[in-house]
Short mmCIF file of C-alpha atoms in Angstrom, two decimals:
data_model
loop_
_atom_site.label_atom_id
_atom_site.label_comp_id
_atom_site.label_asym_id
_atom_site.label_seq_id
_atom_site.Cartn_x
_atom_site.Cartn_y
_atom_site.Cartn_z
CA MET A 22 77.99 32.08 76.74
CA LEU A 23 75.67 32.75 79.66
CA PHE A 24 76.67 35.09 82.46
CA THR A 25 75.03 35.84 85.80
CA VAL A 26 74.10 39.51 86.18
CA VAL A 27 73.06 41.45 89.28
CA VAL A 28 71.25 44.75 88.74
CA SER A 29 71.02 47.36 91.49
CA LYS A 30 69.95 50.99 91.58
CA GLU A 31 72.19 53.81 92.76
CA ASP A 32 70.59 57.25 92.71
CA SER A 33 69.07 57.58 89.22
CA TRP A 34 71.28 54.92 87.59
CA TYR A 35 70.92 51.16 87.28
CA ILE A 36 74.18 49.24 87.69
CA ALA A 37 74.52 45.85 85.99
CA LYS A 38 77.41 43.72 87.26
CA CYS A 39 78.59 40.36 85.98
CA VAL A 40 79.09 37.92 88.86
CA GLU A 41 81.69 35.78 87.09
CA ASN A 42 84.22 38.55 86.45
CA SER A 43 83.01 41.77 88.20
CA VAL A 44 82.67 43.66 84.90
CA ALA A 45 79.99 46.34 85.31
CA SER A 46 78.08 48.92 83.32
CA GLN A 47 75.24 51.34 83.94
CA GLY A 48 72.16 52.83 82.34
CA LYS A 49 69.13 55.00 83.03
CA THR A 50 66.88 51.90 82.79
CA ILE A 51 67.38 48.25 83.66
CA GLU A 52 67.22 47.35 79.97
CA GLU A 53 69.83 49.97 79.07
CA ALA A 54 72.17 48.84 81.87
CA ILE A 55 71.94 45.21 80.72
CA ALA A 56 72.42 46.15 77.05
CA ASN A 57 75.46 48.25 77.99
CA LEU A 58 76.88 45.37 80.04
CA LYS A 59 76.38 42.97 77.13
CA GLU A 60 78.37 45.29 74.87
CA THR A 61 81.05 45.73 77.55
CA LEU A 62 81.39 41.96 78.01
CA GLU A 63 81.68 41.42 74.26
CA LEU A 64 84.54 43.93 74.16
CA TYR A 65 86.09 42.50 77.35
CA TYR A 66 86.26 39.00 75.85
CA GLU A 67 87.04 40.03 72.27
CA GLY A 68 89.68 37.67 70.90
CA GLU A 69 89.73 35.59 74.12
CA GLU A 70 88.71 31.99 74.61
CA ILE A 71 86.16 31.83 77.42
CA GLN A 72 86.44 28.96 79.90
CA LYS A 73 83.07 27.61 81.01
CA PRO A 74 82.82 27.41 84.79
CA GLN A 75 82.61 23.92 86.25
CA MET A 76 79.62 24.97 88.34
CA PRO A 77 77.32 27.94 87.85
CA PRO A 78 77.39 30.52 90.64
CA LEU A 79 75.07 29.90 93.56
CA ILE A 80 73.01 33.00 94.26
CA THR A 81 71.32 33.22 97.65
CA THR A 82 70.50 35.64 100.44
CA ILE A 83 71.42 35.56 104.10
CA GLU A 84 70.10 37.44 107.11
CA VAL A 85 72.60 39.08 109.43
CA ALA A 86 71.74 40.60 112.81
CA VAL A 87 73.16 44.12 113.05
#
């Protein structure tokens, strides 16, 4: 199953968050954060049947005047 992941940096940690279900993990490197998220998702869905989304998430950016 493919998931959409957003990685951001907070202080000295990288945070990897799954878009489809908001499950998140962290690591000292991007690779570690993603590996930790993969393990977390495997545990999260252990024994569950995963429903494929009808449409993949649309990821975009917008500009807001502030």
